[in-house]
Coordinates of C-alpha atoms in Angstrom, one line a residue:
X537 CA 12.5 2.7 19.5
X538 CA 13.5 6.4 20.6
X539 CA 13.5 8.7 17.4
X540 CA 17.0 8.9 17.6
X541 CA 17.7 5.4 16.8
X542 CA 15.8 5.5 13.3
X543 CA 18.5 7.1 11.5
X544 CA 21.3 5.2 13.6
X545 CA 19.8 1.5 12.5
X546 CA 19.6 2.9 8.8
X547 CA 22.5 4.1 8.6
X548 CA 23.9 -0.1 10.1
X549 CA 22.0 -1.2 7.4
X550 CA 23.7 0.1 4.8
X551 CA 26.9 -1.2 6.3
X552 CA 25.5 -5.1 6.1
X553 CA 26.3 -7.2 3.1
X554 CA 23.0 -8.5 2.6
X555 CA 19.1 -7.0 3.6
X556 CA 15.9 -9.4 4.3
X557 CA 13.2 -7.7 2.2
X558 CA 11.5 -5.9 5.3
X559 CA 15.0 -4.3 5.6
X560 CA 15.2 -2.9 1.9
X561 CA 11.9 -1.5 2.7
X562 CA 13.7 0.4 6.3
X563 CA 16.7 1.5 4.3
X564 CA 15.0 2.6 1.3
X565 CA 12.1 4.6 3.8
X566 CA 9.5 3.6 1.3
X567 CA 6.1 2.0 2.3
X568 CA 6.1 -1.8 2.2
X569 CA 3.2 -1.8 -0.2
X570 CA 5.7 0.0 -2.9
X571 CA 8.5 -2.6 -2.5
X572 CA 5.6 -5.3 -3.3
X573 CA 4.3 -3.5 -6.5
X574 CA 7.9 -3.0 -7.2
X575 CA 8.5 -6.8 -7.1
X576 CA 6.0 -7.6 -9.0
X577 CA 6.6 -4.8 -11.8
X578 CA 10.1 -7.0 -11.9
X579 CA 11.7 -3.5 -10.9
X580 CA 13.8 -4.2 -8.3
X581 CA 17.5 -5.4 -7.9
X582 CA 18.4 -9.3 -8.0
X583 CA 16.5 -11.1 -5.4
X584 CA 17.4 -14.7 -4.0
X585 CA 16.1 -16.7 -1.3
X586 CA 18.0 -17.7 1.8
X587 CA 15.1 -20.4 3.4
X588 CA 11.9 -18.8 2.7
X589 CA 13.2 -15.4 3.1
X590 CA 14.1 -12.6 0.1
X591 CA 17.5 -11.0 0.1
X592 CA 19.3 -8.6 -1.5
X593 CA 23.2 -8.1 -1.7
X594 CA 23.6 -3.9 -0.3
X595 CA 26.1 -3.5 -3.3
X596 CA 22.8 -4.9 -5.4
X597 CA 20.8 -2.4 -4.4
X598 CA 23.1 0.9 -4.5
X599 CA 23.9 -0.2 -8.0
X600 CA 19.6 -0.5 -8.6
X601 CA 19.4 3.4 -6.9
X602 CA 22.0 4.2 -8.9
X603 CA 20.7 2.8 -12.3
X604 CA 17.6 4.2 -11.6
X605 CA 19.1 7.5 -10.4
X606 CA 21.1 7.7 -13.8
X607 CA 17.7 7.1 -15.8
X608 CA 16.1 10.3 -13.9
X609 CA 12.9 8.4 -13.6
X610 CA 10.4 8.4 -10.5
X611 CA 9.4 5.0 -11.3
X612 CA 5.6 5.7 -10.8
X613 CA 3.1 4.4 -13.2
X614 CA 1.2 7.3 -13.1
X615 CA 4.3 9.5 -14.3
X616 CA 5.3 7.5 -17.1
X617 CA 1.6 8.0 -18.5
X618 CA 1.2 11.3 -18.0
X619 CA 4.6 11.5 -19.7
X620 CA 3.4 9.6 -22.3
X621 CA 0.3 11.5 -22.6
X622 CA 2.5 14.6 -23.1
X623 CA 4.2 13.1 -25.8
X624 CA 1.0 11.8 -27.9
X625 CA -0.1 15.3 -26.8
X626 CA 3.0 17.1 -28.7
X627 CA 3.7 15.0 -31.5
X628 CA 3.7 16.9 -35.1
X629 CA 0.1 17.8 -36.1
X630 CA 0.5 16.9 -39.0
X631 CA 1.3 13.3 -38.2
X632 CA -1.2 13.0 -35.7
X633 CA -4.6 14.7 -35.3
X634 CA -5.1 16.3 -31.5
X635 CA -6.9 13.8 -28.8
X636 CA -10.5 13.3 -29.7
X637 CA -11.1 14.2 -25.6
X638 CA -9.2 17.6 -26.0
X639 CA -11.2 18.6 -28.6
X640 CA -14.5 18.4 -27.9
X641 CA -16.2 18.0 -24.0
X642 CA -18.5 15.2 -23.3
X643 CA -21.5 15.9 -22.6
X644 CA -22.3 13.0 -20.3
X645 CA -25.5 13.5 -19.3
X646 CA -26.5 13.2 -22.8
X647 CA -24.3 10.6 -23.8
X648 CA -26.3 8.6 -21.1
X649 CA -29.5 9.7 -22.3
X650 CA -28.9 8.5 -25.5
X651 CA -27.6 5.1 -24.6
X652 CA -30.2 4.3 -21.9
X653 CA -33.6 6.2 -23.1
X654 CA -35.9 3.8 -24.1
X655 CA -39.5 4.5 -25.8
X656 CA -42.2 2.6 -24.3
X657 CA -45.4 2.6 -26.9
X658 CA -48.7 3.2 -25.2
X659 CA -51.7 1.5 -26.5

């Protein structure tokens, strides 16, 4: 497919009233393993099945971008820890004393010796 057709075929399936799952994945330009973790998060418009194929109604789908759009969340696991890191992070100090990791380093190399050193008596 010439370069110039990529946008084109997009741009026809936004016009359809209903997209297989492969074509979710075209429209939306995100990596079919995404879509997957997506379905299985349970994070994704209403699905049915048409035979053993997924659909989605296009007007199902804007209103899902739109939700989501609304929300101002990425969506990515990793953001909504770190966001939730920030906010154990920030809480009032005198609710909450400060992450045990933040305030002191670990010293793994003698963490390990500790839990693995083992004294052999000699005879």
């Amino acid at each position: 497919m010439p370069a110039s057709e990529g946008p084109r075929r997009v741009t026809l399936l936004w016009q359809r009233p209903l997209l297989s799952d492969a074509e979710v994945v075209e429209a939306l330009g995100i990596p079919p393993s995404l879509w997957a973790q997506l379905k299985s998060d349970g994070d994704t418009p209403p699905l049915f099945e048409i035979g053993r194929r997924l659909f989605c109604r296009t007007e199902d789908l804007r209103a899902w971008i739109d939700a989501r759009a609304a929300q101002g969340r990425p969506g990515s696991r990793r953001h909504r820890n770190a966001q939730q890191r920030s906010n154990r992070e920030t809480t009032d100090p005198g609710t909450r004393s400060t992450p045990a990791a933040a305030a002191q380093p670990i010293n793994r190399k003698a963490k390990h010796e500790q839990t693995h050193a083992v004294e052999i008596p000699y005879r």
